[in-house]
Short mmCIF file of C-alpha atoms in Angstrom, two decimals:
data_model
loop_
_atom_site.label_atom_id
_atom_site.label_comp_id
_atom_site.label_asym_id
_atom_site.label_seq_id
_atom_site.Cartn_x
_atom_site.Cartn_y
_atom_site.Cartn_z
CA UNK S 1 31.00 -9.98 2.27
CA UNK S 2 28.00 -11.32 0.21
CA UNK S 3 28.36 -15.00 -1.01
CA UNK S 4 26.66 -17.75 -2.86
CA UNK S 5 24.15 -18.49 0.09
CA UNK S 6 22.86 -14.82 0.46
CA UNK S 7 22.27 -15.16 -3.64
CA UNK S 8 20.43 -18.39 -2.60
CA UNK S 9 18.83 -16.88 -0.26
CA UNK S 10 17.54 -13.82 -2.60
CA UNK S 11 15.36 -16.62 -4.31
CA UNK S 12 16.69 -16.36 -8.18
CA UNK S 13 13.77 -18.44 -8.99
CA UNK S 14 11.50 -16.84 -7.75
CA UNK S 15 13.16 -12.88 -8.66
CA UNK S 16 10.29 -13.16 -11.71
CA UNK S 17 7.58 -10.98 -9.83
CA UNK S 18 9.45 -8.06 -9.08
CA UNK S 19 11.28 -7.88 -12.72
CA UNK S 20 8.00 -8.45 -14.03
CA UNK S 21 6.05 -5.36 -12.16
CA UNK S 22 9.13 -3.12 -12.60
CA UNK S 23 9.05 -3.44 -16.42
CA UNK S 24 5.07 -3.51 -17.12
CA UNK S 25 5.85 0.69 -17.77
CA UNK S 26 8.21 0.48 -20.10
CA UNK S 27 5.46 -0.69 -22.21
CA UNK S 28 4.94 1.81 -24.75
CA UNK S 29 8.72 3.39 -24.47
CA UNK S 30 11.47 3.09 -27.47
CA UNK S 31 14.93 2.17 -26.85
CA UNK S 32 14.62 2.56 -22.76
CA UNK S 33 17.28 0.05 -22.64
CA UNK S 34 19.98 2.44 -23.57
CA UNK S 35 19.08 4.49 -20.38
CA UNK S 36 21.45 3.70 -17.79
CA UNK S 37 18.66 4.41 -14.87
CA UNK S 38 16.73 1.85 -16.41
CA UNK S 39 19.70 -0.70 -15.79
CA UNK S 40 20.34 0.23 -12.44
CA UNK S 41 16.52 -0.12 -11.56
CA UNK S 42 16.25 -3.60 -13.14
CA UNK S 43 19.87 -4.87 -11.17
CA UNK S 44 18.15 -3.74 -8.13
CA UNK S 45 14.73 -5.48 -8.15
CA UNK S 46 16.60 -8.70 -8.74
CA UNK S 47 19.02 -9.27 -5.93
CA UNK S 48 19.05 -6.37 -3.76
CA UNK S 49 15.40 -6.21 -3.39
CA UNK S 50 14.51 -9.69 -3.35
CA UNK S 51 17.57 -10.12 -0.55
CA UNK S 52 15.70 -7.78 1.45
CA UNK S 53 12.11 -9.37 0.88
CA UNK S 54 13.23 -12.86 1.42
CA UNK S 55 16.12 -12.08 3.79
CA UNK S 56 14.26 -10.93 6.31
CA UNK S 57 11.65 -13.65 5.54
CA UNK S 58 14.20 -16.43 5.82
CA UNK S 59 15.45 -14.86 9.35
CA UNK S 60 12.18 -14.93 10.53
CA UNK S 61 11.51 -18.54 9.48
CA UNK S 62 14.03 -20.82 10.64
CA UNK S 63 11.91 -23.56 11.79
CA UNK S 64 9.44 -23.79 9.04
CA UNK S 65 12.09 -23.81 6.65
CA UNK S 66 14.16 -26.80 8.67
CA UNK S 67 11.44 -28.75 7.08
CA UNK S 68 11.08 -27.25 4.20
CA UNK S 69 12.13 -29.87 1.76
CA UNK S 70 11.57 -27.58 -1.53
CA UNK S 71 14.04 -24.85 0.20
CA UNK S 72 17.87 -25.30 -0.57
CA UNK S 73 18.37 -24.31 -3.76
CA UNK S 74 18.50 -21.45 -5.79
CA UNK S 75 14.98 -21.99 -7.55
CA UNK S 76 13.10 -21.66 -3.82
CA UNK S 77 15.81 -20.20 -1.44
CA UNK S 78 18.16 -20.91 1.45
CA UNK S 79 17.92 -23.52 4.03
CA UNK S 80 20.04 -21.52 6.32
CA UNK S 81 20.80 -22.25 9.86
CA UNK S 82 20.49 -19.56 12.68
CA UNK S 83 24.57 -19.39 12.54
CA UNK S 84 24.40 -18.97 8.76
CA UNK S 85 22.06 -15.91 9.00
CA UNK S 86 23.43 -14.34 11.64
CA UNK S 87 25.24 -11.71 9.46
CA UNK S 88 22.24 -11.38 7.33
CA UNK S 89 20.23 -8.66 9.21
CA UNK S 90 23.63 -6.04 8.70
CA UNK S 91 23.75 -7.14 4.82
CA UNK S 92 20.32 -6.26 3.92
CA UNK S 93 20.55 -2.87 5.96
CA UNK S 94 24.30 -1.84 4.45
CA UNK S 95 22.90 -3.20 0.73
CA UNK S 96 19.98 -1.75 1.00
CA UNK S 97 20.88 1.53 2.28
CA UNK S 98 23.27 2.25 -0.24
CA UNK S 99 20.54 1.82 -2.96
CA UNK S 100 18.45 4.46 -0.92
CA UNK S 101 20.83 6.99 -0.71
CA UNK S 102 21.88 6.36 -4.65
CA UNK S 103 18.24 6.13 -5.70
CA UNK S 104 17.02 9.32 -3.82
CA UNK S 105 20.30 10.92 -5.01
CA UNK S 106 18.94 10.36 -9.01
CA UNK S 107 14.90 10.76 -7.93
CA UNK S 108 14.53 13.03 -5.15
CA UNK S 109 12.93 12.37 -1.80
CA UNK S 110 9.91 11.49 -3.72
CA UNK S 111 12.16 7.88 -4.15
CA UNK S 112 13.24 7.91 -0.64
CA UNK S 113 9.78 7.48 0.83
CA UNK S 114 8.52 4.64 -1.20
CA UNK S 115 11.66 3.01 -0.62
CA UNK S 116 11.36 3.52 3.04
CA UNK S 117 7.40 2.04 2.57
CA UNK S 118 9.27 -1.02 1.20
CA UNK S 119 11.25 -1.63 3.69
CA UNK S 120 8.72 -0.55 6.71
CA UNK S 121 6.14 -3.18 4.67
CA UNK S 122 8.76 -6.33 5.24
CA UNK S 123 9.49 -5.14 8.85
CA UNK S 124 5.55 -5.14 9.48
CA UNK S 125 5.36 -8.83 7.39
CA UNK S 126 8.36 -10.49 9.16
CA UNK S 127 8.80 -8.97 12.69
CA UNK S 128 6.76 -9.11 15.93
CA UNK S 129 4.59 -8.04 17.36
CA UNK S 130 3.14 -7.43 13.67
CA UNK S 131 4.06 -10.63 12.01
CA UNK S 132 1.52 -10.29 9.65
CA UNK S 133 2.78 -13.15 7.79
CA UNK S 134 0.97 -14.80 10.42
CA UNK S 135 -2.00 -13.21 10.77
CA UNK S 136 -4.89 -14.87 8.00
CA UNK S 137 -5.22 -13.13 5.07
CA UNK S 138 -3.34 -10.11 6.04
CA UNK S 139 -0.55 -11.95 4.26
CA UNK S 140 -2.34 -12.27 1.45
CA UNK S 141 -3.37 -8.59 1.71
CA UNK S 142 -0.25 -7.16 2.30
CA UNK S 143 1.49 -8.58 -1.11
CA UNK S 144 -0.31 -5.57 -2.96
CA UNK S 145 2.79 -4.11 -1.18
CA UNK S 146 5.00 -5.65 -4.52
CA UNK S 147 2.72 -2.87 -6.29
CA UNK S 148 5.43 -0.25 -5.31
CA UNK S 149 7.38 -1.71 -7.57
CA UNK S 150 5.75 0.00 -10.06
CA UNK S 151 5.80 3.14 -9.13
CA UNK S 152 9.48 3.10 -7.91
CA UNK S 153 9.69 2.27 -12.12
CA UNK S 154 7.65 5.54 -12.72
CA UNK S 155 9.79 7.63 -10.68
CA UNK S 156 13.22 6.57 -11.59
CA UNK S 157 12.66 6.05 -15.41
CA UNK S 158 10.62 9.38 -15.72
CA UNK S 159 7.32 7.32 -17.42
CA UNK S 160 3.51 7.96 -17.09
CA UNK S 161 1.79 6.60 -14.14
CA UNK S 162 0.09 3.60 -14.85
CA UNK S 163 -4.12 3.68 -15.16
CA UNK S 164 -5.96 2.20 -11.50
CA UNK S 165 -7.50 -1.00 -13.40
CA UNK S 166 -3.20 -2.00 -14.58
CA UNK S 167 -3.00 -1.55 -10.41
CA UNK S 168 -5.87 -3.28 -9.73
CA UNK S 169 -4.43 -6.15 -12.28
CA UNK S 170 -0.74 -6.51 -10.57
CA UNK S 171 -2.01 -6.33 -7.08
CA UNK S 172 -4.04 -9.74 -7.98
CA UNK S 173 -1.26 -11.06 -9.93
CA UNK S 174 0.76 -10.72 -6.37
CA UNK S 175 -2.36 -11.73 -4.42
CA UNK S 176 -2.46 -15.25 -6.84
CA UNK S 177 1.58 -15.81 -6.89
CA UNK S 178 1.59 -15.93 -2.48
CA UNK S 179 -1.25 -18.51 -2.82
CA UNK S 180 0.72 -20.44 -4.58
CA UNK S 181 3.51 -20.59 -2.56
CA UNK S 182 1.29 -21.25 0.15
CA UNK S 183 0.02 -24.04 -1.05
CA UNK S 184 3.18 -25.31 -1.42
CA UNK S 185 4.16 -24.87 1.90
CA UNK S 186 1.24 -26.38 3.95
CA UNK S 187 2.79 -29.63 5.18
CA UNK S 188 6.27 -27.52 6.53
CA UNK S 189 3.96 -24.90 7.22
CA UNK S 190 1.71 -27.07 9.99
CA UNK S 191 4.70 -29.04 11.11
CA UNK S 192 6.25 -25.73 12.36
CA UNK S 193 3.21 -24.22 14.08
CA UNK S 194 2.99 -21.37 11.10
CA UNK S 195 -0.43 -20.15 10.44
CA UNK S 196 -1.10 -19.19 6.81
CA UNK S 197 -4.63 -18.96 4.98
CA UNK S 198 -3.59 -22.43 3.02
CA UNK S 199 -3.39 -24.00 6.41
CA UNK S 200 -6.71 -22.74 7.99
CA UNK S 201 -8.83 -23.55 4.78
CA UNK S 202 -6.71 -26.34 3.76
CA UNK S 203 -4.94 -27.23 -0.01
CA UNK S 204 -8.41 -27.35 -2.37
CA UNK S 205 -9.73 -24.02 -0.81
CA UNK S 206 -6.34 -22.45 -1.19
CA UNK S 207 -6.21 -23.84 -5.24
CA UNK S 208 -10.10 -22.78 -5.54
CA UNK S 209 -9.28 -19.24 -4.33
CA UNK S 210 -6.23 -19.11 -6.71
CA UNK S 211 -8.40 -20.39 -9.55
CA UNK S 212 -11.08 -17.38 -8.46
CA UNK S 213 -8.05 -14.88 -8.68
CA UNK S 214 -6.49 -16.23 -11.99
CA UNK S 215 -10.81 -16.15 -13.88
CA UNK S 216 -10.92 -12.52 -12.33
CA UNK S 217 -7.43 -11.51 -14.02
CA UNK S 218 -8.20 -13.03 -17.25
CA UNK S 219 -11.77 -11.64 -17.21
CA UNK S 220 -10.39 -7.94 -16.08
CA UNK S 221 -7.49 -8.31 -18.39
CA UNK S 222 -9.56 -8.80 -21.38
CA UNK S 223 -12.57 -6.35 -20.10
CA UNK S 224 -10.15 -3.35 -19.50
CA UNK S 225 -7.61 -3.87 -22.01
CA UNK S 226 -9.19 -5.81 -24.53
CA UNK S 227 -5.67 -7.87 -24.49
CA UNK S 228 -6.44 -11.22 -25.92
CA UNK S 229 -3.17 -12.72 -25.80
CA UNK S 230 -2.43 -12.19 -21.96
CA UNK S 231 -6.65 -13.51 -21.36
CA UNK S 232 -6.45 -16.52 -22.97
CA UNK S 233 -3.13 -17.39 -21.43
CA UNK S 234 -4.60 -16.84 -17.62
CA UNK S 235 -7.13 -18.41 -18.87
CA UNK S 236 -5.20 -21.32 -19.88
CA UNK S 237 -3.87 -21.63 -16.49
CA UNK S 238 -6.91 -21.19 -15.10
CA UNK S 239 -7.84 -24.66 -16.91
CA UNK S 240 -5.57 -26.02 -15.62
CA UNK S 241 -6.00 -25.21 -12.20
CA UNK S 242 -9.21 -26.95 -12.80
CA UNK S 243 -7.58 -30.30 -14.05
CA UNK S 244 -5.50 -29.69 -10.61
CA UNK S 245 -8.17 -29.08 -8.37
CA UNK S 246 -10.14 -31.82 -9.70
CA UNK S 247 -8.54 -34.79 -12.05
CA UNK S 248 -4.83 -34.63 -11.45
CA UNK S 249 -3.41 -33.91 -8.02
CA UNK S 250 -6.65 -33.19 -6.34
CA UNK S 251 -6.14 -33.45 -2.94
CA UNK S 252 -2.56 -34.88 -2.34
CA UNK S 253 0.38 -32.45 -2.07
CA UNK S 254 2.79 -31.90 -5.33
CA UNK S 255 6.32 -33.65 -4.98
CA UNK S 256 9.53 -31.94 -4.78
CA UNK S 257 10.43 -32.62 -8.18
CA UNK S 258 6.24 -31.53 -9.41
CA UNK S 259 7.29 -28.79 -7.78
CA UNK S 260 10.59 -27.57 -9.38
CA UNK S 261 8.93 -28.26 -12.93
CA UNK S 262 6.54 -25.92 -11.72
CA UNK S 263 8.72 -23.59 -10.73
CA UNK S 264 10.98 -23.35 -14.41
CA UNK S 265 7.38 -23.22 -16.02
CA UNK S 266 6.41 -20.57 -14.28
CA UNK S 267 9.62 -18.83 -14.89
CA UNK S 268 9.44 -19.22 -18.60
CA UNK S 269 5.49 -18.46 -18.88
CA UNK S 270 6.70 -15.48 -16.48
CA UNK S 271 9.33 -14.38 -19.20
CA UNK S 272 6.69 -14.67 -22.03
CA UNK S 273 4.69 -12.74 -21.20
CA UNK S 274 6.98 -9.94 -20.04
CA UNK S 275 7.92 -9.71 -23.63
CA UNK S 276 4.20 -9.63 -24.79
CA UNK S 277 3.42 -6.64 -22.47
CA UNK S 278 6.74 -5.08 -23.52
CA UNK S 279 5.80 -5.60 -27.24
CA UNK S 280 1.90 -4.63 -26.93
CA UNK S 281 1.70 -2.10 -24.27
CA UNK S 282 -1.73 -3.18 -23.40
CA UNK S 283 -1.70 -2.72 -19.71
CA UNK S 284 -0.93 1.26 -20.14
CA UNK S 285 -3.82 1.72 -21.44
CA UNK S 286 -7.67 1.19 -21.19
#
């Protein structure tokens, strides 16, 4: 029986990336929200999905998140004990089944394999002996694996696959949103023996690499799809990465509450500009 913790532990703050990438296609499509496939795609990236992602993450990181003070709540996750997640391994593979079989029932076995490529990807980040989660910056890497997203939106909604450079754009956007959670994490991170690129090259390398990232989407953004709107507002975060990296925070790490504000402005930044790229339909095209 699913409960409050295993919607905790699906992340609801953090469910932005996925709904994001899934709806980037609908871009240039008219009334797709009376399309009942459409619904049932967008239920599913939420909490089904993200239970899997960060269910199987959360099982894997007991320790690290025992000292976690940011985890607990429903903006960054579970703290779970081992006890607690001891059902959670039979959840995920009963919840996520079922969407398997019902997807690849509407899609074809087309569906089935890039849901199985899901699944095999969080195995491979969360499980020895692969744990690449561990393995610097293979777990960086491996995020382009939230990429599939997209194309599990293709195939169930019927729409256009999406030009390389929109790939190219989304995989950075999931290379840039990790970092950041890394960064977050160094402190719990070290205490619990985890190795992660933030905690080899430390907290200004890991913000000077996001900043890179962030310039490059901007840049590419307004290069390849001469979107002005979406440019200038990575580039406005870009600036302020620069404030952070040098005049505000610099080196010392954010607080828990620095880091919940965060959080909700990401959230409502995130929902912005899902609205702009529904509106303009930019990214479909170059």
């Amino acid at each position: 029986m699913l409960n409050l913790l295993d919607l905790k532990i699906s992340r609801p703050g953090l469910w932005f990336p996925t709904i994001w990438i899934y709806l980037v296609p609908f871009g240039n499509q008219s009334e797709f929200w009376m399309n009942m496939n459409f619904w049932l795609g967008l239920f599913f990236v939420t909490f089904p999905l993200n239970y899997l992602v960060y269910g199987l993450n959360d099982y894997n990181d007991i320790d690290a998140d025992a000292v976690n003070e940011r985890k607990g709540n429903f903006l960054f996750g579970a703290k779970a004990s081992k006890s607690q997640l001891s059902g959670v391994l039979t959840k995920i593979t009963i919840l996520t089944s079922v969407f398997v079989i019902v997807f690849t029932f509407i899609s074809g076995l087309k569906m089935f394999f890039l849901l199985l490529f899901m699944v095999v990807v969080n195995i491979l980040y969360n499980f020895k002996p692969f744990r690449i989660k561990e393995r610097p910056p293979f777990e960086i890497l491996i995020q382009v694996g939230y990429v599939v997203t997209v194309f599990f939106s293709t195939e169930l909604n019927n729409l256009d696959t999406l030009p390389w450079q929109t790939l190219v754009y989304l995989s950075l956007f999931a290379f840039q949103a990790h970092i950041a959670g890394e960064i977050m994490d160094i402190e719990p991170d070290i205490a619990s023996g985890k190795r992660t690129t933030a905690t080899l090259i430390g907290r200004k390398n890991s913000k000077l690499l996001m900043l890179l990232i962030l310039v490059c989407e901007s840049v590419l953004v307004w290069y390849w799809f001469q979107d002005i709107v979406l440019a200038s507002f990575l580039g406005l975060f870009s600036a302020f990465m620069v404030l952070d990296i040098f005049v505000i925070f610099k080196g010392r790490a954010y607080t828990l509450s620095e880091m919940k504000l965060f959080g909700y402005l990401i959230n409502l930044s995130a929902l912005a500009s899902m609205l702009w790229v529904l509106y303009s339909g930019n990214l479909l095209e170059v």
